[in-house]
Tab-separated table of C-alpha atoms in Angstrom:
chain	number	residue	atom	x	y	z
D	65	UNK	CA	-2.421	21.702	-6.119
D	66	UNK	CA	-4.138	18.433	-5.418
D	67	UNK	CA	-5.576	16.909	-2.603
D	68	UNK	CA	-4.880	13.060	-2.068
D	69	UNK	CA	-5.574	10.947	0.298
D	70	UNK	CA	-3.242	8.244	1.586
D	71	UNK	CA	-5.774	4.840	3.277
D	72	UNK	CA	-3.490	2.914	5.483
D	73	UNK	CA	-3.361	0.118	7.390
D	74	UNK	CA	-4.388	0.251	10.870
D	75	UNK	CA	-2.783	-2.875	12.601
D	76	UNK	CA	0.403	-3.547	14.204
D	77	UNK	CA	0.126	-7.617	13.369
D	78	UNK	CA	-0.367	-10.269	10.871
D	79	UNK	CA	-1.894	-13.444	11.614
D	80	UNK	CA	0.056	-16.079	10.727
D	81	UNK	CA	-1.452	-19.709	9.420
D	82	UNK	CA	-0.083	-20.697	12.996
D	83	UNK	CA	-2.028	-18.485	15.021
D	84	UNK	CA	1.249	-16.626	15.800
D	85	UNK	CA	1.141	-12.767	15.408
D	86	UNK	CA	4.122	-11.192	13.107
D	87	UNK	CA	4.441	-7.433	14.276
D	88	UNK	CA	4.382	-5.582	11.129
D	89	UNK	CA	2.261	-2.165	9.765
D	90	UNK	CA	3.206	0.161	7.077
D	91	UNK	CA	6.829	-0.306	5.560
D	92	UNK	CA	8.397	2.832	6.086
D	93	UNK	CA	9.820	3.391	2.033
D	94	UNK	CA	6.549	3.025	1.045
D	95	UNK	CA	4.620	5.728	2.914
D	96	UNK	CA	7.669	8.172	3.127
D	97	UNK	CA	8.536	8.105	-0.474
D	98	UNK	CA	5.684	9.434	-1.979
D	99	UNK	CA	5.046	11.363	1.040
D	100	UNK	CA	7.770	13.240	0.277
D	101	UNK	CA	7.450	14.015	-3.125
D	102	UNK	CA	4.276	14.370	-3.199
D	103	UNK	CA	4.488	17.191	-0.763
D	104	UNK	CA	7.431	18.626	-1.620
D	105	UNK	CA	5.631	19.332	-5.012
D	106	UNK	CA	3.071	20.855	-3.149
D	107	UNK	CA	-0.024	18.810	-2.907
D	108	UNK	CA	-1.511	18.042	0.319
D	109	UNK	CA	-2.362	14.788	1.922
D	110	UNK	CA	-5.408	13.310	4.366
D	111	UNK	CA	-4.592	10.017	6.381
D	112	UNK	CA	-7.469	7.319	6.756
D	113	UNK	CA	-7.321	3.922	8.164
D	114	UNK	CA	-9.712	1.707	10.191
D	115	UNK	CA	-11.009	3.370	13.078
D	116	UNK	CA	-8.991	6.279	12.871
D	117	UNK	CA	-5.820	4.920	14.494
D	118	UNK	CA	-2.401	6.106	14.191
D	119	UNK	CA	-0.705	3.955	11.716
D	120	UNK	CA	1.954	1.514	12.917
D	121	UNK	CA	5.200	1.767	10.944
D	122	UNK	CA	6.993	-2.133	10.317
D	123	UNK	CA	10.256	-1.292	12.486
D	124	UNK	CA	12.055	-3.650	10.202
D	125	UNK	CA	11.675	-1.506	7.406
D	126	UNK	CA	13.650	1.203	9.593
D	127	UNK	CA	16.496	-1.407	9.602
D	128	UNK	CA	19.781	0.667	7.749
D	129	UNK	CA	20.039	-3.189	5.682
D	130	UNK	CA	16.087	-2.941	4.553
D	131	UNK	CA	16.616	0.084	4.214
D	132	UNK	CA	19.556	0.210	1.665
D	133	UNK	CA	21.833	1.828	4.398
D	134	UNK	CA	21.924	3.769	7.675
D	135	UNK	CA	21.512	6.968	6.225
D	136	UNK	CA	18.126	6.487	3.986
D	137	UNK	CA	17.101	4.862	7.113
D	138	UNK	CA	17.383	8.073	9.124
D	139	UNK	CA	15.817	9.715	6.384
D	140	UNK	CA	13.024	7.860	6.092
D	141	UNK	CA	12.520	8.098	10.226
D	142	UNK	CA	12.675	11.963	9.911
D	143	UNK	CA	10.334	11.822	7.145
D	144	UNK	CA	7.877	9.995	9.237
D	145	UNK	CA	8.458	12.238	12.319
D	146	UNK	CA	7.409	15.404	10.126
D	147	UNK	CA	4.428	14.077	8.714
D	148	UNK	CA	1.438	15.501	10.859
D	149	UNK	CA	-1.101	13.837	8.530
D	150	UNK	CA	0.149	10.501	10.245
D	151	UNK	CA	-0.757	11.944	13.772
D	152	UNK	CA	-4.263	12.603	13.547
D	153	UNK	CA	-5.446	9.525	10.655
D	154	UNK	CA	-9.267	10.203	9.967
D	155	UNK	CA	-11.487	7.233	10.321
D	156	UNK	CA	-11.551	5.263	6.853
D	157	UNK	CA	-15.200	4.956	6.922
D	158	UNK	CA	-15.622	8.928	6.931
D	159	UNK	CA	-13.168	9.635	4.118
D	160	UNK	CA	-15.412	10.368	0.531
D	161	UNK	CA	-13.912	10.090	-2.818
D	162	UNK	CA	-15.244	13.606	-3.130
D	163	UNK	CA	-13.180	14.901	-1.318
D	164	UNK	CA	-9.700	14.055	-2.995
D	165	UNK	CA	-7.912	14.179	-6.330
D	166	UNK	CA	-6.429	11.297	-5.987
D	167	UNK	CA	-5.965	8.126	-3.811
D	168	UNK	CA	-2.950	6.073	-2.232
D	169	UNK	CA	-2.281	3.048	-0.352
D	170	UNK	CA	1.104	1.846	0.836
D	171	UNK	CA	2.004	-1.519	1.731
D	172	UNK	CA	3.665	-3.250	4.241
D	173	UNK	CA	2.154	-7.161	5.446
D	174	UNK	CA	-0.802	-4.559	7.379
D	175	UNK	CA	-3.126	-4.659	5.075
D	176	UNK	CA	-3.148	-7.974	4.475
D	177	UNK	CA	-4.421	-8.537	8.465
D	178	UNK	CA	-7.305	-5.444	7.666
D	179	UNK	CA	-7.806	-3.803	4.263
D	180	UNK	CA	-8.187	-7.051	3.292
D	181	UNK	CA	-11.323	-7.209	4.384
D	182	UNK	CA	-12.503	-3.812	5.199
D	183	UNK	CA	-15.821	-2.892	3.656
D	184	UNK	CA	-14.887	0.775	4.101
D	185	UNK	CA	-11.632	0.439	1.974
D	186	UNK	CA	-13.421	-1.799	-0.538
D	187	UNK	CA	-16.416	0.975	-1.455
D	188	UNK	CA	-13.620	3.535	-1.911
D	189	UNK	CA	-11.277	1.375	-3.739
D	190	UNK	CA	-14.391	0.934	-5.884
D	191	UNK	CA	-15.706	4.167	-6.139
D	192	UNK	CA	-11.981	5.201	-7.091
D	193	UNK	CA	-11.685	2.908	-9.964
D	194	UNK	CA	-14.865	4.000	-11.419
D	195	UNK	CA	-14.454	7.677	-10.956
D	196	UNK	CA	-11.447	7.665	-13.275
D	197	UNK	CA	-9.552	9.713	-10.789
D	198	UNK	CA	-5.633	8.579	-10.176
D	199	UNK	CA	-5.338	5.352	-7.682
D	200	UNK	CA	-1.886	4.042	-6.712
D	201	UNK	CA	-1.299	0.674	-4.586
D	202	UNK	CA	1.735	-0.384	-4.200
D	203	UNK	CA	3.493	-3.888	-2.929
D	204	UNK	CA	1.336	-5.662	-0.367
D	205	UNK	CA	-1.527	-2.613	-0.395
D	206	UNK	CA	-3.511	-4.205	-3.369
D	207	UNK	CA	-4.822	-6.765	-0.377
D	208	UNK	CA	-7.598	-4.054	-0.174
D	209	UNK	CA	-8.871	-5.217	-3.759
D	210	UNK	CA	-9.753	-8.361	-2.153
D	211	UNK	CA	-12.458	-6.135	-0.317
D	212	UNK	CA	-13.948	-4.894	-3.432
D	213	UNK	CA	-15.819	-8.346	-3.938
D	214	UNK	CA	-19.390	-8.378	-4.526
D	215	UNK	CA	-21.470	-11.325	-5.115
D	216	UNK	CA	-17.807	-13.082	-6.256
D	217	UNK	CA	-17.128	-10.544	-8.781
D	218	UNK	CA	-14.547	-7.098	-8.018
D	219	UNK	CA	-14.759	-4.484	-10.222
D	220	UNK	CA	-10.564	-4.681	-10.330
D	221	UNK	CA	-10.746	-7.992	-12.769
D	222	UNK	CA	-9.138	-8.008	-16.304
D	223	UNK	CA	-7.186	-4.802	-14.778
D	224	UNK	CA	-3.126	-5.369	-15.327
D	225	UNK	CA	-1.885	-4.724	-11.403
D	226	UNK	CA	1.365	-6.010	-9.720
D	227	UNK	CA	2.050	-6.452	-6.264
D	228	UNK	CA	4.354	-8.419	-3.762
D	229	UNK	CA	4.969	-11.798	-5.336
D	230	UNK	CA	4.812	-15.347	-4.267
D	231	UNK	CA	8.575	-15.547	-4.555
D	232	UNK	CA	9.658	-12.136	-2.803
D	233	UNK	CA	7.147	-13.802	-0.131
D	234	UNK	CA	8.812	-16.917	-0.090
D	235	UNK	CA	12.221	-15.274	-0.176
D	236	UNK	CA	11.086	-13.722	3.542
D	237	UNK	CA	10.515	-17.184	4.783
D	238	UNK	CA	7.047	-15.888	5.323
D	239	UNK	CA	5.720	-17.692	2.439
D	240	UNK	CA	4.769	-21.264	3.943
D	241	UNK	CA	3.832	-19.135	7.034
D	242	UNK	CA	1.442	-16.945	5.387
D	243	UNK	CA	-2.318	-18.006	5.823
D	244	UNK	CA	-3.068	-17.065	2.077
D	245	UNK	CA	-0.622	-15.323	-0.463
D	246	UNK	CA	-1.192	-12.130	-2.131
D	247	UNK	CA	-0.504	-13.210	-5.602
D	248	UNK	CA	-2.404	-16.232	-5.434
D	249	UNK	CA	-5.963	-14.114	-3.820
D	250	UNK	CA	-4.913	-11.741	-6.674
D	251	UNK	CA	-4.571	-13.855	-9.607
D	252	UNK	CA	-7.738	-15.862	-7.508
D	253	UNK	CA	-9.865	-12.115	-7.675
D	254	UNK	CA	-9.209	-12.017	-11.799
D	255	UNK	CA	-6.570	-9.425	-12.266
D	256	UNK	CA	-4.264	-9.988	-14.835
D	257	UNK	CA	-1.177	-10.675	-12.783
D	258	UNK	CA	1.826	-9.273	-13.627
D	259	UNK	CA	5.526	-8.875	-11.848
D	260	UNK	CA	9.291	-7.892	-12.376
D	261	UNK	CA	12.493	-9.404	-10.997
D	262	UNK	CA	12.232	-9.748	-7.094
D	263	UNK	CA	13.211	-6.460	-5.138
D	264	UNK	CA	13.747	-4.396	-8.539
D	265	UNK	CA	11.319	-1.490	-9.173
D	266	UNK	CA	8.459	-2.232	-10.989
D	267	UNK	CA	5.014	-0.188	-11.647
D	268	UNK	CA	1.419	-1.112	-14.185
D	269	UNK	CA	-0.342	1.588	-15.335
D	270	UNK	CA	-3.636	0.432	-16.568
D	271	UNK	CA	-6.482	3.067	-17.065
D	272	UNK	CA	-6.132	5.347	-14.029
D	273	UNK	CA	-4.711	2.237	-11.832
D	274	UNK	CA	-1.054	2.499	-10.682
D	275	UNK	CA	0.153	-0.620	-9.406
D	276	UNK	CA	3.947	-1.498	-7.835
D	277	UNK	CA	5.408	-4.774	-6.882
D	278	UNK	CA	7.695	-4.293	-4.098
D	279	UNK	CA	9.182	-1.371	-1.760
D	280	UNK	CA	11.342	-0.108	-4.479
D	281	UNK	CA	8.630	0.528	-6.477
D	282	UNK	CA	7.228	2.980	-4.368
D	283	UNK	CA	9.829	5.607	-5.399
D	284	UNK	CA	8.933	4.946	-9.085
D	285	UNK	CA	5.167	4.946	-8.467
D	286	UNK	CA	5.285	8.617	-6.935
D	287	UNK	CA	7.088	9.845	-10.233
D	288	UNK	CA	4.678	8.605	-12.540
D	289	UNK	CA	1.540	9.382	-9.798
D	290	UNK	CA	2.928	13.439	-9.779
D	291	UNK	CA	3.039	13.548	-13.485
D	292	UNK	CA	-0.807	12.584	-13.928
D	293	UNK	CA	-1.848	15.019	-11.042
């Protein structure tokens, strides 16, 4: 079975253009989706995020109405609650690519306060890309690309990737908020942008690059993730 390792955000805020801090982290589908079946297929996963801390989960995305209902909502808490992994995180700057079959960053607004613009995240984004092993981002996770910049240039441009969009942002009322938007630093990096309707699944596979737009994407991206591993 492989090994993969999930990077995560390790922040509990998001600055907004105001100053103002929006309490955020990982959204909960996201990690405890592929979690799931990634582990219930047997493969074994490694936590990283800055500094080794314990990754902070968006309580919003525990809500039963972001969640889809009161039930998943529950599930996706016990999910959580069972995963060890997410109870002793190794630093991000000690993880090697080496090390893993495969790598996977959820989303939530988190990384777009630190893997934004975490060296550590950006040389094994890199390194990840080039090694031709799987990589899967998903919703507002590619923020980590932005690290990858060297000189101007990321090795991520001309790749097809998706991620949260302008409008899903907007649709939040965290879009004139926002200090910068995801699409726009995307579209800015060189990617070649592309997106679904708002909230509906949506994955890009380009080369070994697996890319989703939104939280219901996550689901889709750990189907098509366990069929390449």
């Amino acid at each position: 079975m492989a090994k993969l390792l999930f990077v995560m955000t390790g922040t509990a805020y998001w600055t907004l253009k105001d100053g103002t801090r929006w309490a955020t982290g990982y959204w909960a589908e996201e990690f405890a989706a592929p979690y799931k079946a990634l582990t219930q297929a047997g493969h074994q996963i490694e936590v990283a995020t800055p500094g080794g801390v314990v990754p902070n989960v968006d309580m919003m995305s525990l809500r039963p109405e972001m969640a889809g209902n009161a039930q998943t909502a529950l599930d996706l808490e016990a999910t959580i609650r069972s995963a060890e992994e997410m109870r002793r995180p190794i630093k991000l700057a000690d993880a090697r690519l080496e090390d893993y079959d495969a790598v996977y960053l959820p989303g939530g607004h988190g990384p777009m306060e630190d893997l934004s613009a975490d060296a550590d995240a950006g040389r094994l984004l890199t390194a990840a890309l080039a090694s031709g092993k799987p990589l899967a981002i998903v919703c507002h996770a590619p923020a980590a690309m932005l690290a990858t910049r060297v000189r101007g240039e990321s090795p991520f441009a001309g790749y097809r990737v998706s991620a949260f969009t302008n409008e899903e942002e907007n649709a939040l009322d965290l879009g004139p908020r926002a200090p910068w938007l995801l699409e726009d630093a995307l579209v800015d990096l060189g990617v070649d942008f592309t997106k679904g309707e708002p909230w509906k699944p949506y994955t890009v596979v380009d080369r070994n690059l697996y890319t989703g737009q939104n939280p219901a994407s996550a689901s889709v991206l750990a189907e098509r993730f366990l069929k390449v591993l």
